[in-house]
mmCIF file of N, CA and C in Angstrom:
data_model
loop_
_atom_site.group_PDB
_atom_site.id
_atom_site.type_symbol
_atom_site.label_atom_id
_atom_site.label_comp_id
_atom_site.label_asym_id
_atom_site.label_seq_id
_atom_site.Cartn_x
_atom_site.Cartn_y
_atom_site.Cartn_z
ATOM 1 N N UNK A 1 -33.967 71.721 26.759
ATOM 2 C CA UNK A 1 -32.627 71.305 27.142
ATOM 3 C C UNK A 1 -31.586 72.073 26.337
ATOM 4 N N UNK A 2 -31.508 72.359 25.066
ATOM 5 C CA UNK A 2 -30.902 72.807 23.940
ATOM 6 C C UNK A 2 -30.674 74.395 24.457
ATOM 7 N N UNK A 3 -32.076 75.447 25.017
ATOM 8 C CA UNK A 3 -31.749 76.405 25.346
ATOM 9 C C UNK A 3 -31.102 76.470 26.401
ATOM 10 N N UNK A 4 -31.115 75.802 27.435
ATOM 11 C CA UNK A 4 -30.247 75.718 28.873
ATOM 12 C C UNK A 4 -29.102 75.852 28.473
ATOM 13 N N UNK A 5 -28.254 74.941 27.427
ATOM 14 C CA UNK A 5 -26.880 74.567 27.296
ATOM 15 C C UNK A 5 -26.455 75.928 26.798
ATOM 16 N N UNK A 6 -27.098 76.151 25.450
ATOM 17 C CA UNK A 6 -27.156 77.778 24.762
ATOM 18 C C UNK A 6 -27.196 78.789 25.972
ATOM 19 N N UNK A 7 -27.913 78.755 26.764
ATOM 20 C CA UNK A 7 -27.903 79.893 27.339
ATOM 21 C C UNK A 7 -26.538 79.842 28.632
ATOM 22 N N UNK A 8 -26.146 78.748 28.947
ATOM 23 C CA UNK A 8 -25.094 78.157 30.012
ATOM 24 C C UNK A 8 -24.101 79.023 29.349
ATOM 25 N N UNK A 9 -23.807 78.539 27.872
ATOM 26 C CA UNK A 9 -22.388 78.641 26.792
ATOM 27 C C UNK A 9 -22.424 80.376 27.105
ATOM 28 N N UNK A 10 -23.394 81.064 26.891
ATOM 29 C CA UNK A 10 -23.481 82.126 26.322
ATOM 30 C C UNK A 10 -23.376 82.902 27.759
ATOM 31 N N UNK A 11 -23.891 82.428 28.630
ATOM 32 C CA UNK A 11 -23.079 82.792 29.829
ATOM 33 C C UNK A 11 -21.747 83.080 30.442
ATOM 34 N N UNK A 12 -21.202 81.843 30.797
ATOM 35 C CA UNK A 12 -19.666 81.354 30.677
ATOM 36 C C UNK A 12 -18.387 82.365 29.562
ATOM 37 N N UNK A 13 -18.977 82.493 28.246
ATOM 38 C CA UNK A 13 -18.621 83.280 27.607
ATOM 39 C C UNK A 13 -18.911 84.782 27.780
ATOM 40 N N UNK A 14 -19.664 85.476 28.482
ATOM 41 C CA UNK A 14 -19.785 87.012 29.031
ATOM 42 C C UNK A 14 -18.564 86.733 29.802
ATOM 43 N N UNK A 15 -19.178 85.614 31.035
ATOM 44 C CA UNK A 15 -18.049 85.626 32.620
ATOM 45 C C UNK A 15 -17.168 86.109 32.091
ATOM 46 N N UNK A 16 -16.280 84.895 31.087
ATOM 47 C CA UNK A 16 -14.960 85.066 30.560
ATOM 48 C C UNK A 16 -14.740 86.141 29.560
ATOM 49 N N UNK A 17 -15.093 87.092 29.470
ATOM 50 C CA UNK A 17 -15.127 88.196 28.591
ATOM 51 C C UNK A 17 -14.927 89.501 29.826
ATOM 52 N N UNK A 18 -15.771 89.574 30.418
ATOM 53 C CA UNK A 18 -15.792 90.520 31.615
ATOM 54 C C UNK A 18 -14.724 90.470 32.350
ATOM 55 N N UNK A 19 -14.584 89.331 33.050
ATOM 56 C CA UNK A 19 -13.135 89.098 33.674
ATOM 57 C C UNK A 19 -11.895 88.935 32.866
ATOM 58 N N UNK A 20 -11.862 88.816 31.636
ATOM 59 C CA UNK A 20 -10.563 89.383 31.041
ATOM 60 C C UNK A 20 -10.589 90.906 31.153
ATOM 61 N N UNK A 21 -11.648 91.404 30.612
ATOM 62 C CA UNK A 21 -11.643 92.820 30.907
ATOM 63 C C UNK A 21 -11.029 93.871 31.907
ATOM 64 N N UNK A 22 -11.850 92.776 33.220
ATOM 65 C CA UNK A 22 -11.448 93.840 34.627
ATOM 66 C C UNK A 22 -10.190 93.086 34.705
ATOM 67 N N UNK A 23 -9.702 92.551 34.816
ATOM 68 C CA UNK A 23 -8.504 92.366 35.319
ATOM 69 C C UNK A 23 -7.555 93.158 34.592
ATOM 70 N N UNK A 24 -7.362 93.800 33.208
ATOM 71 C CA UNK A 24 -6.728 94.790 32.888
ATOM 72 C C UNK A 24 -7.434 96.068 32.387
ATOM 73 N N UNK A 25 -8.606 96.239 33.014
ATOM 74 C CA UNK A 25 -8.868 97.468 33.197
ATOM 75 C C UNK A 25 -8.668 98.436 34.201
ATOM 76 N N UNK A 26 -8.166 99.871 34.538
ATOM 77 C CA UNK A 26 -8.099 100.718 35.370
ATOM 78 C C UNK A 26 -9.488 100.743 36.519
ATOM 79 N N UNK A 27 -9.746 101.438 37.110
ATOM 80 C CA UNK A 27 -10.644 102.324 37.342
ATOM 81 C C UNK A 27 -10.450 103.420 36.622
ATOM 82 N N UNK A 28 -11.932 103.509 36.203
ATOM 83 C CA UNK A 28 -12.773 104.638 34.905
ATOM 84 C C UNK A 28 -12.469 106.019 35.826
ATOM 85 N N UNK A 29 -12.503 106.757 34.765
ATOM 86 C CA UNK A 29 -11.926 108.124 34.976
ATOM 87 C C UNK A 29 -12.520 109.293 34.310
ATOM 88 N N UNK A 30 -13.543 109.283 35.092
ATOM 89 C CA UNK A 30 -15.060 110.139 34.596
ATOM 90 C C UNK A 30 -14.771 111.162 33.760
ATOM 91 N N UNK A 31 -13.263 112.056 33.617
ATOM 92 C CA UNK A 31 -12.775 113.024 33.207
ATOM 93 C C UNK A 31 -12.348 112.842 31.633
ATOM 94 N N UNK A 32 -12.520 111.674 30.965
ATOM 95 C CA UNK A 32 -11.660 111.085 30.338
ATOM 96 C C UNK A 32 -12.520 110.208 28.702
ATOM 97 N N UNK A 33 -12.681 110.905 27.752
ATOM 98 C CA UNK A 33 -13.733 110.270 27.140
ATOM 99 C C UNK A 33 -13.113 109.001 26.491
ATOM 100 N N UNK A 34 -13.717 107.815 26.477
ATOM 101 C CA UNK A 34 -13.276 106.279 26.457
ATOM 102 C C UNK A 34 -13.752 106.294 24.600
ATOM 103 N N UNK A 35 -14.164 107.347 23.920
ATOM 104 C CA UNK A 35 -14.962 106.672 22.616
ATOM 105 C C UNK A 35 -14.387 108.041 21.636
ATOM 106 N N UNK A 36 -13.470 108.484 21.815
ATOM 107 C CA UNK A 36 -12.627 109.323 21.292
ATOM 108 C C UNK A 36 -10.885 109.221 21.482
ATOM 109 N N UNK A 37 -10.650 109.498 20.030
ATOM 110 C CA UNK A 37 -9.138 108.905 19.604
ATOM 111 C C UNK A 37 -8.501 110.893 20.065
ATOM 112 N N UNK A 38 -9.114 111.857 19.895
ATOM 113 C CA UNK A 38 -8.509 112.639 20.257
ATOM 114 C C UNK A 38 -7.812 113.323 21.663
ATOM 115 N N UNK A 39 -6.612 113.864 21.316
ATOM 116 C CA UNK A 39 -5.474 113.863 22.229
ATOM 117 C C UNK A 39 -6.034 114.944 23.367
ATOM 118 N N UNK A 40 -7.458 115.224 23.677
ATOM 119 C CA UNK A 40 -7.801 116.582 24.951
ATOM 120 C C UNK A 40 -7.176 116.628 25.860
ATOM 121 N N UNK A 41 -5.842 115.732 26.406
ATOM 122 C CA UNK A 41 -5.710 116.324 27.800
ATOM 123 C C UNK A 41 -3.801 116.739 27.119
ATOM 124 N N UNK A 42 -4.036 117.150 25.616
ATOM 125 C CA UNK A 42 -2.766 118.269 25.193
ATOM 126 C C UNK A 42 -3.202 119.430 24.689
ATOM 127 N N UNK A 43 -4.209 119.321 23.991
ATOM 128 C CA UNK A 43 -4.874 120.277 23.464
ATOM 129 C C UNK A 43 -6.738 121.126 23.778
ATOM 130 N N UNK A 44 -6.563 122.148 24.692
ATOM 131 C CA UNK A 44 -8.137 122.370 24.801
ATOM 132 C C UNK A 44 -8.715 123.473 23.505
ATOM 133 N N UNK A 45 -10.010 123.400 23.198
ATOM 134 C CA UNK A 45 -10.416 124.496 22.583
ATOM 135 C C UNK A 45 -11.065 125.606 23.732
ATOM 136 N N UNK A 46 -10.424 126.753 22.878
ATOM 137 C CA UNK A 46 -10.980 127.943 23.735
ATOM 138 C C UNK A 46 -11.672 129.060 23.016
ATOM 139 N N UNK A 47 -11.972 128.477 21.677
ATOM 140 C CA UNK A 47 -13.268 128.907 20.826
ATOM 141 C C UNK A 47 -13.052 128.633 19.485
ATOM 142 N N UNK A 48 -14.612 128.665 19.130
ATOM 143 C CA UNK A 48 -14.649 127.827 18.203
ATOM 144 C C UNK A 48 -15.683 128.824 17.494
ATOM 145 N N UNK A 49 -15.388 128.901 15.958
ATOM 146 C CA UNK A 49 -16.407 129.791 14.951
ATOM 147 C C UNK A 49 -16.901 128.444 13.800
ATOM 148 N N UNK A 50 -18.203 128.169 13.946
ATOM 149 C CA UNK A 50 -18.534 127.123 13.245
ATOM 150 C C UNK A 50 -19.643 127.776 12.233
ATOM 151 N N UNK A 51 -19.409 127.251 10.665
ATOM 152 C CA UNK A 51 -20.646 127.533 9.764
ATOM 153 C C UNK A 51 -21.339 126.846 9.211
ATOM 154 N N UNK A 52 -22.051 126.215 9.343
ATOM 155 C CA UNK A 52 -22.666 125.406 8.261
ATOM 156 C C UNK A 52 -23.820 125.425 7.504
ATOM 157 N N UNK A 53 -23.632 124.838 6.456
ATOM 158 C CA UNK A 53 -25.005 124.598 5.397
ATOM 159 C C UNK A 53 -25.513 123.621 5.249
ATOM 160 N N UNK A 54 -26.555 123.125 5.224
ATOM 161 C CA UNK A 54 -27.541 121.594 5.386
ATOM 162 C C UNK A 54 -28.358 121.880 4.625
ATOM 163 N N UNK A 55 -28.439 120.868 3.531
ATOM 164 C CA UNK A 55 -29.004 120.462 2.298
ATOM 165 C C UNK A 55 -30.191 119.179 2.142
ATOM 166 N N UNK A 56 -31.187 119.226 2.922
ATOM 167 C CA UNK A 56 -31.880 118.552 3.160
ATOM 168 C C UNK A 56 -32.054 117.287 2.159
ATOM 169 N N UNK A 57 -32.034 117.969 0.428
ATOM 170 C CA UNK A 57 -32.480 117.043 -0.749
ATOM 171 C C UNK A 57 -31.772 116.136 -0.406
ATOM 172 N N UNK A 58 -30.267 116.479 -0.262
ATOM 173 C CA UNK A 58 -29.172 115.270 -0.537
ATOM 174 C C UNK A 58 -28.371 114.984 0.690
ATOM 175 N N UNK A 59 -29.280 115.582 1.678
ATOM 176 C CA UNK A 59 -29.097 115.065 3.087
ATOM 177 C C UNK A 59 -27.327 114.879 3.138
ATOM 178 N N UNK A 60 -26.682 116.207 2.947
ATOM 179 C CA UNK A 60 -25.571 116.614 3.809
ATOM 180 C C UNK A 60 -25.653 117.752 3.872
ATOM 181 N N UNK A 61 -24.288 117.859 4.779
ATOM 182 C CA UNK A 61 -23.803 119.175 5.876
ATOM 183 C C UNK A 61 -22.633 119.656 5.313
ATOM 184 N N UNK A 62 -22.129 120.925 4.885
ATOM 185 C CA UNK A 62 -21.038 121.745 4.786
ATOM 186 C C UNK A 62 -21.193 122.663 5.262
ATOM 187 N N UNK A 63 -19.546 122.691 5.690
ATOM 188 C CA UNK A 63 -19.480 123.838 6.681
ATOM 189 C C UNK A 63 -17.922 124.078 6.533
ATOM 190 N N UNK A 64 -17.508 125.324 7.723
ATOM 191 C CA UNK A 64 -16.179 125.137 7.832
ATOM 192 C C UNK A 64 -16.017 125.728 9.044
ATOM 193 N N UNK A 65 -14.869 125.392 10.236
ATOM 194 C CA UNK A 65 -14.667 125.300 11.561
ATOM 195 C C UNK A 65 -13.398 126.123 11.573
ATOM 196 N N UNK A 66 -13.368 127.092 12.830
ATOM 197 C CA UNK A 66 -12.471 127.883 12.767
ATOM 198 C C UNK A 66 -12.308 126.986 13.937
ATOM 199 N N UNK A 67 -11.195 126.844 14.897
ATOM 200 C CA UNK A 67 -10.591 126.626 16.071
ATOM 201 C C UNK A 67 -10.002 127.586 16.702
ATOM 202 N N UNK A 68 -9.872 127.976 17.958
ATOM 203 C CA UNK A 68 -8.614 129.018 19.137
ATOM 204 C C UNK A 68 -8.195 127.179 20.021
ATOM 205 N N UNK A 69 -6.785 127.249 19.938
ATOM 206 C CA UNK A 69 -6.764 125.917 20.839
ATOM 207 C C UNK A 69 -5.617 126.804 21.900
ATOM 208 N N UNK A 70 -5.437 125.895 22.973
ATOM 209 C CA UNK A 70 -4.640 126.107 24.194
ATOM 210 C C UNK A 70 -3.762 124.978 24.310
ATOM 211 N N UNK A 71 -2.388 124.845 24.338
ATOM 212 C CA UNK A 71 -1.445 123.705 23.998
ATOM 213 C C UNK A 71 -1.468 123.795 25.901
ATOM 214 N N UNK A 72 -2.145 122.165 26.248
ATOM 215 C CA UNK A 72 -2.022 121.937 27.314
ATOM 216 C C UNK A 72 -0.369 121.734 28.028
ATOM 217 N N UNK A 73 -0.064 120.640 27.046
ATOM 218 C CA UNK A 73 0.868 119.883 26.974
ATOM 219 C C UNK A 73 2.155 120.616 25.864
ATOM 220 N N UNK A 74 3.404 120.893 26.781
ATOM 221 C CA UNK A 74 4.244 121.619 25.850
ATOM 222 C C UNK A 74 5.078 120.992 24.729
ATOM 223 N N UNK A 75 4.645 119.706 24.967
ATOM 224 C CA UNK A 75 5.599 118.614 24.203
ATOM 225 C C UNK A 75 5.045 118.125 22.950
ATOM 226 N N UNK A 76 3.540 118.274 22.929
ATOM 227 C CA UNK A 76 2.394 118.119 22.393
ATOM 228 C C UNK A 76 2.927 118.656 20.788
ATOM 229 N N UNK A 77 2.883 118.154 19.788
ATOM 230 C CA UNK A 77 3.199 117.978 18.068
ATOM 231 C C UNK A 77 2.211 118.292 17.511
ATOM 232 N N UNK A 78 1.364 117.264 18.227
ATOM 233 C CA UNK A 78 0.520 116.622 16.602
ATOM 234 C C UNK A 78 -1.018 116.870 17.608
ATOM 235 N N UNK A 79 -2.259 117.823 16.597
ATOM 236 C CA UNK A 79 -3.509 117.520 17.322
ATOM 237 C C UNK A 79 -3.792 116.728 16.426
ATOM 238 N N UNK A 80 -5.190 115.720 17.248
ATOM 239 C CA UNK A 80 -5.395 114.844 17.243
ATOM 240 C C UNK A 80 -7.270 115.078 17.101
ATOM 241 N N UNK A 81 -8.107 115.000 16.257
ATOM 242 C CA UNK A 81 -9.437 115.482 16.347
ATOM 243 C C UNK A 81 -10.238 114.351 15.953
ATOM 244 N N UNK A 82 -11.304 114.099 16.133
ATOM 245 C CA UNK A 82 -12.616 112.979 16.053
ATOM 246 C C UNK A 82 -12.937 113.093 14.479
ATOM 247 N N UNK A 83 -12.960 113.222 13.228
ATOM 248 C CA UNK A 83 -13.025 113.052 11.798
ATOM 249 C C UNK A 83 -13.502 111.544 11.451
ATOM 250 N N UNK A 84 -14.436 111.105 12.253
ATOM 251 C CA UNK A 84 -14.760 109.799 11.719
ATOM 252 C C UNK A 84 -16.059 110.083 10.854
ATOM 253 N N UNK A 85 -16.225 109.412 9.501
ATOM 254 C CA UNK A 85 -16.806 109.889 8.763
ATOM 255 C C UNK A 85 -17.653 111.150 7.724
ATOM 256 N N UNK A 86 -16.101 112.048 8.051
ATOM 257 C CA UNK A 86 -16.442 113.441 7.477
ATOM 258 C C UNK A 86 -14.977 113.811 6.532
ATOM 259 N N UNK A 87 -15.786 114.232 5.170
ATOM 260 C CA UNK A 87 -14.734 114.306 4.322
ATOM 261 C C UNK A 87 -14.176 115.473 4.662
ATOM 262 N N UNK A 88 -13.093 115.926 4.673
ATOM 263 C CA UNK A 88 -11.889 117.163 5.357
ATOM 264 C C UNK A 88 -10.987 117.396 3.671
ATOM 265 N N UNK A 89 -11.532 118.749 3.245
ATOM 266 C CA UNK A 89 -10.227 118.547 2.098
ATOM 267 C C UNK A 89 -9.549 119.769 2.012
ATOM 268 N N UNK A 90 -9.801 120.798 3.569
ATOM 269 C CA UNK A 90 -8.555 121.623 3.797
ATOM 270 C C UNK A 90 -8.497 121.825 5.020
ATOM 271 N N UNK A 91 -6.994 121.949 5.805
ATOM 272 C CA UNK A 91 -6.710 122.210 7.017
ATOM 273 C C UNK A 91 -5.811 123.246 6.928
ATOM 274 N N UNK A 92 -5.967 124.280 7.355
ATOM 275 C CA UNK A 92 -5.218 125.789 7.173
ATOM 276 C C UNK A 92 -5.191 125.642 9.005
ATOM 277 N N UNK A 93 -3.239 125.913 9.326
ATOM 278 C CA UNK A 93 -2.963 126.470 10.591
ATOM 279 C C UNK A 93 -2.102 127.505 10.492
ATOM 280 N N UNK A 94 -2.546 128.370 11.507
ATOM 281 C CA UNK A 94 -2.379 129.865 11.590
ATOM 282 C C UNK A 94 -1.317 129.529 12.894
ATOM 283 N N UNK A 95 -0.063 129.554 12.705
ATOM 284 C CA UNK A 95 0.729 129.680 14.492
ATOM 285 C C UNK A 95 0.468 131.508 14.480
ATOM 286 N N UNK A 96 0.404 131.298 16.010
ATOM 287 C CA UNK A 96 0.568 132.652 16.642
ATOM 288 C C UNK A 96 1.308 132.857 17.540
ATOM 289 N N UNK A 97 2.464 131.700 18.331
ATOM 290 C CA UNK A 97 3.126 131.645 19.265
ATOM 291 C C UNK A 97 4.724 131.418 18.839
ATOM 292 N N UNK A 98 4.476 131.371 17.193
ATOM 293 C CA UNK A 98 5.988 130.948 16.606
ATOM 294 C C UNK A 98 6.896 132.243 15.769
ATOM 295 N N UNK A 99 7.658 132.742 16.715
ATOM 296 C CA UNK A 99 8.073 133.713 16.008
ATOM 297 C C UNK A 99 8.547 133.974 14.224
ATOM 298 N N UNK A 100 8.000 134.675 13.869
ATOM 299 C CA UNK A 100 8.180 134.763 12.643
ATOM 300 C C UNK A 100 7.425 133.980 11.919
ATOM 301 N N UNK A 101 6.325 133.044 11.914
ATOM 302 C CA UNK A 101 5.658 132.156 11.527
ATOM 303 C C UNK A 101 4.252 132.778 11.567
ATOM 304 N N UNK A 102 3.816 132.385 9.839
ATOM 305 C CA UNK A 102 2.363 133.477 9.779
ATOM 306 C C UNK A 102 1.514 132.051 9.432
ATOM 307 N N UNK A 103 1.831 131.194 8.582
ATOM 308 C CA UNK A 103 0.402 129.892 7.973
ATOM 309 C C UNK A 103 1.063 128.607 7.318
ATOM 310 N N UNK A 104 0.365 128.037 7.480
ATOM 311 C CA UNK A 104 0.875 126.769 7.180
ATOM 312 C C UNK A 104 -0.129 125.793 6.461
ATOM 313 N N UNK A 105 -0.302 125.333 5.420
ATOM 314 C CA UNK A 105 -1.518 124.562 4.868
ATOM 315 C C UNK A 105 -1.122 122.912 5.048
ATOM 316 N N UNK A 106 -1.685 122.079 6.015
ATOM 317 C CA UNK A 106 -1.400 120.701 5.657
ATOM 318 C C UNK A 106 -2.155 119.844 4.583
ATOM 319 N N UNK A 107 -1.232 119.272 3.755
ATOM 320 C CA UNK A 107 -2.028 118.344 2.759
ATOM 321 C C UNK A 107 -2.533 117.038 3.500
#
């Protein structure tokens, strides 16, 4: 009897979870990644020079990432990249579209 009710509750509670959901959810937009904070439909990459070193003992990865990006969006400021759980302790940007402008280091 105890699991019926448990399993009733635990029911009722999806329903009402799901249907809050769809009712303010879109239709999904296959184009469009749902599990990334970065801004891709301002900024594309159009190559990428990647190096890394992997250290098996102490089981990490260093490296360092060159980027070529394409400013989708002309209004577009600020990129926006996936850095969840990776320490970053230099970002060097190179403009090439800003007259008179050779580098820029962000802290």
């Amino acid at each position: 009897m105890t699991r019926g009710i448990v399993a009733g509750l635990l029911a009722m509670c999806g329903a009402l979870q799901c249907g809050a959901a769809s009712a303010d959810a879109g239709p999904i937009d296959p184009g469009f990644d749902y599990h990334s904070y970065a801004n891709v439909d301002q900024f594309r990459t159009t190559h990428l020079d990647l190096d890394l070193r992997v250290d098996f003992k102490f089981k990490t990865i260093e490296g360092s990432v060159t980027l070529e990006l394409k400013r989708l969006d002309p209004r577009a400021t600020q990129l926006v990249l996936d850095t969840r759980n990776l320490m970053i302790l230099d970002v060097t940007q190179k403009a090439t579209d800003v007259l008179g402008a050779t580098a820029r280091i962000n802290d």
